[in-house]
Amino acid sequence: MFYDTAKIYVRGGDGGNGCVAFRREKYVPEGGPAGGDGGRGGNVILKVDPGLRTLVDFRYQRHYKAERGQHGMGKNMHGRQGEDLILRVPPGTVVRDAATGEVIADLVYPGQEAVVARGGRGGRGNARFATAVNRAPRLAEKGEPGEERWLELELKLLADVGLVGFPNAGKSTLIARVSAARPKIASYPFTTLVPNLGVVRVGEGRSFVMADIPGLIEGAHAGAGLGHHFLRHTQRTRVLVHVLDIAGSEGRDPLQDFEIVNRELALYDPDLAARPMVVAANKMDLTGAAENLERLRGALGDRYEIFPISALDGEGTAPLIYRLADLLDQLPAPEPAVEERVRVTRVEEPRFTVSRRDGVFVVEGREIERHVAMTDLENEEAVERLQRIISRMGLEEALKEAGVREGDTVRIGKFEFTYME
């Protein structure tokens, strides 16, 4: 099955918890704290696999989580780092944040990677908190939770040449003639339900990739027929070949077909209208083709190169293929990917914000939420440390300014507290 869209949930591995331990060895007097740090959680990484052609694997499994870090141990032994989770995607996959729509990565090159969910750092063991004043700390940090998000994956096939045109114009027959692709070919509309890729070899050492885009009809840009779903695959092609049923064997006018399809391309993406295009006047072996070819040349000959062909028996396809190869040699190299790794948007944001929702005071902010998540709330010494952090950050004063009173509920991240004076 051909799947070119998917929505998945990814989460980096949580960091391992720090350890509370003390050295008690026969010949080590006053050994002191010896709790090791937890290991960092693994990242979720998308990696381009040139052997893949669809996103079908993501239709059956939607949730992915990397391995968490190992907890710290006694004798100052740190926990092992969690294994990264590598998800393989086909070339041409665009990755977006489902919540914001921001493009995170555009994965094009074989082996290209993008970290889409980072693992949390490991919590520090009690050995890290020893000071001259507190020589035997009994607190350690919990591991930081890994990043989590929903992603939208969209595949845009990587092809040098794209075949466009009305259903039954002969696109599948043409790609089957000039390459090793073997799409289904029949005499009814919309025989081609998914795009097909084929490698066209032009002499020794020259080749290019051709894509057969399912037939477009009027209104395709707005969702009519199959065109809206597959028009995205024309966006990466460098040259378009407009395949026309020049004999009008389906009862349509070839010139009218040409105008309709070009209009749909422009309405979907204005850049497509400026893309280099040649016209393949197909089905020259049928009655009426010669007369329509003259009309076509009179109307479009000064704007487009027109190649009369018969995809069924291969007549005229060689000049078309060689011309496409020459055009590709003359065009600039494809633009590089939008992003190879996650874009880091550095925005000045407050350390925390306080709002009131349904009688609950909600505190939000990455820094304060991380402090709370990494605090062992069942450890009295750790809670005291969190209270000092909250006081230094000015959160207590902010809550008072927001109108908090003793006994009110305060929510920070996933945790709720009762405010006490």
Short mmCIF file of C-alpha atoms in Angstrom, two decimals, residues 88-290:
data_model
loop_
_atom_site.label_atom_id
_atom_site.label_comp_id
_atom_site.label_asym_id
_atom_site.label_seq_id
_atom_site.Cartn_x
_atom_site.Cartn_y
_atom_site.Cartn_z
CA ARG A 88 13.60 5.08 9.22
CA VAL A 89 11.71 7.23 6.71
CA PRO A 90 11.82 7.46 2.89
CA PRO A 91 13.67 10.28 1.11
CA GLY A 92 11.50 13.36 0.71
CA THR A 93 9.78 13.20 4.11
CA VAL A 94 8.73 16.56 5.57
CA VAL A 95 8.36 16.56 9.37
CA ARG A 96 6.05 19.07 11.06
CA ASP A 97 5.07 19.71 14.65
CA ALA A 98 1.39 18.76 14.77
CA ALA A 99 0.58 21.43 17.35
CA THR A 100 2.23 24.43 15.69
CA GLY A 101 2.61 23.36 12.05
CA GLU A 102 6.29 24.35 12.15
CA VAL A 103 8.58 22.47 9.79
CA ILE A 104 11.05 20.59 11.97
CA ALA A 105 13.01 18.83 9.24
CA ASP A 106 12.98 18.15 5.52
CA LEU A 107 14.69 14.79 5.07
CA VAL A 108 16.07 14.32 1.58
CA TYR A 109 19.56 12.86 1.56
CA PRO A 110 20.36 9.19 2.27
CA GLY A 111 21.47 8.83 5.88
CA GLN A 112 20.24 12.31 6.84
CA GLU A 113 19.03 12.45 10.45
CA ALA A 114 16.85 14.71 12.58
CA VAL A 115 16.44 14.51 16.35
CA VAL A 116 12.71 15.03 16.90
CA ALA A 117 12.43 14.26 20.64
CA ARG A 118 15.39 14.65 22.97
CA GLY A 119 15.90 12.47 26.00
CA GLY A 120 15.87 13.99 29.49
CA ARG A 121 19.08 14.42 31.44
CA GLY A 122 19.81 12.11 34.31
CA GLY A 123 19.20 13.22 37.87
CA ARG A 124 22.19 14.00 40.07
CA GLY A 125 23.07 11.65 42.90
CA ASN A 126 23.59 12.80 46.47
CA ALA A 127 27.36 12.95 45.96
CA ARG A 128 26.73 16.06 43.84
CA PHE A 129 25.05 17.91 46.70
CA ALA A 130 27.79 17.50 49.30
CA THR A 131 29.11 20.82 50.63
CA ALA A 132 31.29 21.95 53.49
CA VAL A 133 28.12 22.69 55.44
CA ASN A 134 26.10 19.63 54.43
CA ARG A 135 28.52 16.73 54.24
CA ALA A 136 25.89 13.98 54.20
CA PRO A 137 23.06 15.08 51.89
CA ARG A 138 20.19 12.62 51.65
CA LEU A 139 18.60 13.97 48.51
CA ALA A 140 19.01 13.17 44.82
CA GLU A 141 17.26 14.37 41.70
CA LYS A 142 14.81 12.35 39.69
CA GLY A 143 15.46 12.02 35.98
CA GLU A 144 14.23 14.76 33.67
CA PRO A 145 11.25 13.68 31.54
CA GLY A 146 12.00 13.31 27.84
CA GLU A 147 10.54 15.64 25.24
CA GLU A 148 7.24 14.54 23.77
CA ARG A 149 5.24 15.75 20.79
CA TRP A 150 2.92 14.72 17.98
CA LEU A 151 4.45 14.85 14.51
CA GLU A 152 2.90 15.01 11.07
CA LEU A 153 4.90 13.24 8.38
CA GLU A 154 4.31 14.11 4.74
CA LEU A 155 6.08 12.37 1.89
CA LYS A 156 6.89 14.28 -1.28
CA LEU A 157 8.42 11.89 -3.78
CA LEU A 158 11.88 12.79 -4.98
CA ALA A 159 11.81 12.69 -8.78
CA ASP A 160 13.53 14.68 -11.49
CA VAL A 161 10.62 14.52 -13.95
CA GLY A 162 6.91 14.43 -13.17
CA LEU A 163 4.23 13.24 -15.59
CA VAL A 164 0.96 15.15 -15.30
CA GLY A 165 -2.21 15.04 -17.31
CA PHE A 166 -5.82 13.89 -17.42
CA PRO A 167 -6.72 10.27 -16.59
CA ASN A 168 -6.12 7.86 -19.47
CA ALA A 169 -3.74 10.25 -21.23
CA GLY A 170 -1.09 7.51 -21.27
CA LYS A 171 1.21 8.48 -18.38
CA SER A 172 1.45 4.95 -16.99
CA THR A 173 2.06 3.54 -20.46
CA LEU A 174 4.85 6.07 -21.02
CA ILE A 175 6.68 5.37 -17.75
CA ALA A 176 6.35 1.62 -18.38
CA ARG A 177 7.82 2.12 -21.86
CA VAL A 178 10.88 4.16 -20.84
CA SER A 179 11.71 2.58 -17.46
CA ALA A 180 11.43 -0.66 -15.51
CA ALA A 181 8.33 0.56 -13.64
CA ARG A 182 5.30 -1.69 -14.13
CA PRO A 183 2.19 0.23 -13.10
CA LYS A 184 -1.27 -1.14 -13.72
CA ILE A 185 -2.50 -0.09 -17.17
CA ALA A 186 -6.15 -0.26 -18.20
CA SER A 187 -8.64 1.64 -20.35
CA TYR A 188 -10.72 3.15 -17.55
CA PRO A 189 -10.18 6.45 -15.69
CA PHE A 190 -8.13 6.49 -12.49
CA THR A 191 -6.44 3.17 -13.15
CA THR A 192 -3.39 4.68 -11.43
CA LEU A 193 -4.34 5.17 -7.80
CA VAL A 194 -0.86 5.89 -6.42
CA PRO A 195 2.26 7.60 -7.82
CA ASN A 196 4.78 5.35 -9.55
CA LEU A 197 8.52 5.90 -9.76
CA GLY A 198 10.82 4.68 -12.51
CA VAL A 199 14.48 5.19 -13.35
CA VAL A 200 15.03 6.23 -16.96
CA ARG A 201 18.48 5.39 -18.32
CA VAL A 202 19.82 7.62 -21.10
CA GLY A 203 23.01 6.12 -22.41
CA GLU A 204 26.04 5.24 -20.33
CA GLY A 205 26.19 6.96 -16.95
CA ARG A 206 23.10 9.14 -17.50
CA SER A 207 19.78 8.54 -15.84
CA PHE A 208 16.97 10.34 -14.05
CA VAL A 209 13.95 9.47 -11.93
CA MET A 210 10.47 9.87 -13.42
CA ALA A 211 7.24 9.98 -11.41
CA ASP A 212 3.80 9.13 -12.77
CA ILE A 213 1.34 11.35 -10.87
CA PRO A 214 -2.28 10.04 -10.79
CA GLY A 215 -4.59 11.81 -13.24
CA LEU A 216 -5.71 15.37 -12.57
CA ILE A 217 -9.18 16.68 -13.34
CA GLU A 218 -10.81 20.08 -13.06
CA GLY A 219 -11.06 21.08 -9.41
CA ALA A 220 -8.14 18.86 -8.36
CA HIS A 221 -6.57 21.67 -6.28
CA ALA A 222 -9.78 21.79 -4.21
CA GLY A 223 -9.96 18.02 -3.71
CA ALA A 224 -11.73 16.72 -6.81
CA GLY A 225 -10.64 13.29 -8.02
CA LEU A 226 -7.25 12.07 -6.78
CA GLY A 227 -5.26 15.14 -7.73
CA HIS A 228 -5.44 17.05 -4.46
CA HIS A 229 -4.02 14.12 -2.54
CA PHE A 230 -1.07 13.58 -4.86
CA LEU A 231 -0.33 17.07 -6.20
CA ARG A 232 2.27 17.48 -3.45
CA HIS A 233 4.49 15.04 -5.32
CA THR A 234 4.88 17.49 -8.20
CA GLN A 235 6.50 20.06 -5.90
CA ARG A 236 9.90 18.36 -5.83
CA THR A 237 10.12 17.59 -9.55
CA ARG A 238 12.49 19.74 -11.58
CA VAL A 239 10.77 19.30 -14.96
CA LEU A 240 7.12 18.54 -15.76
CA VAL A 241 5.94 16.55 -18.77
CA HIS A 242 2.36 17.31 -19.70
CA VAL A 243 1.02 14.15 -21.34
CA LEU A 244 -1.92 14.87 -23.67
CA ASP A 245 -4.33 12.49 -25.37
CA ILE A 246 -3.74 14.25 -28.68
CA ALA A 247 -6.26 12.01 -30.47
CA GLY A 248 -9.07 13.02 -28.10
CA SER A 249 -9.94 9.34 -27.69
CA GLU A 250 -11.81 10.07 -24.44
CA GLY A 251 -14.06 12.62 -26.12
CA ARG A 252 -12.20 15.64 -24.76
CA ASP A 253 -10.39 18.47 -26.53
CA PRO A 254 -6.57 18.22 -25.99
CA LEU A 255 -6.13 22.00 -25.86
CA GLN A 256 -8.84 22.33 -23.25
CA ASP A 257 -7.26 19.50 -21.23
CA PHE A 258 -3.94 21.34 -21.33
CA GLU A 259 -5.43 24.57 -19.99
CA ILE A 260 -7.40 22.80 -17.24
CA VAL A 261 -4.44 20.83 -15.88
CA ASN A 262 -2.08 23.81 -15.99
CA ARG A 263 -4.63 25.93 -14.18
CA GLU A 264 -4.96 23.29 -11.45
CA LEU A 265 -1.19 23.19 -10.98
CA ALA A 266 -1.01 26.98 -10.65
CA LEU A 267 -3.91 27.09 -8.20
CA TYR A 268 -2.29 24.42 -6.03
CA ASP A 269 1.17 26.02 -6.03
CA PRO A 270 2.01 29.12 -8.10
CA ASP A 271 5.64 27.98 -8.34
CA LEU A 272 4.52 24.99 -10.40
CA ALA A 273 3.33 27.33 -13.15
CA ALA A 274 6.92 28.55 -13.59
CA ARG A 275 8.42 25.04 -13.58
CA PRO A 276 10.05 23.97 -16.91
CA MET A 277 7.50 21.95 -18.90
CA VAL A 278 7.46 20.03 -22.16
CA VAL A 279 4.38 18.59 -23.86
CA ALA A 280 4.14 14.94 -24.88
CA ALA A 281 1.43 14.64 -27.52
CA ASN A 282 0.56 10.99 -26.96
CA LYS A 283 -1.51 8.48 -28.96
CA MET A 284 -0.23 9.64 -32.33
CA ASP A 285 -1.11 6.20 -33.67
CA LEU A 286 -4.87 6.95 -33.42
CA THR A 287 -7.17 8.65 -35.91
CA GLY A 288 -7.46 12.42 -35.55
CA ALA A 289 -4.10 12.82 -33.81
CA ALA A 290 -2.35 14.55 -36.72
#
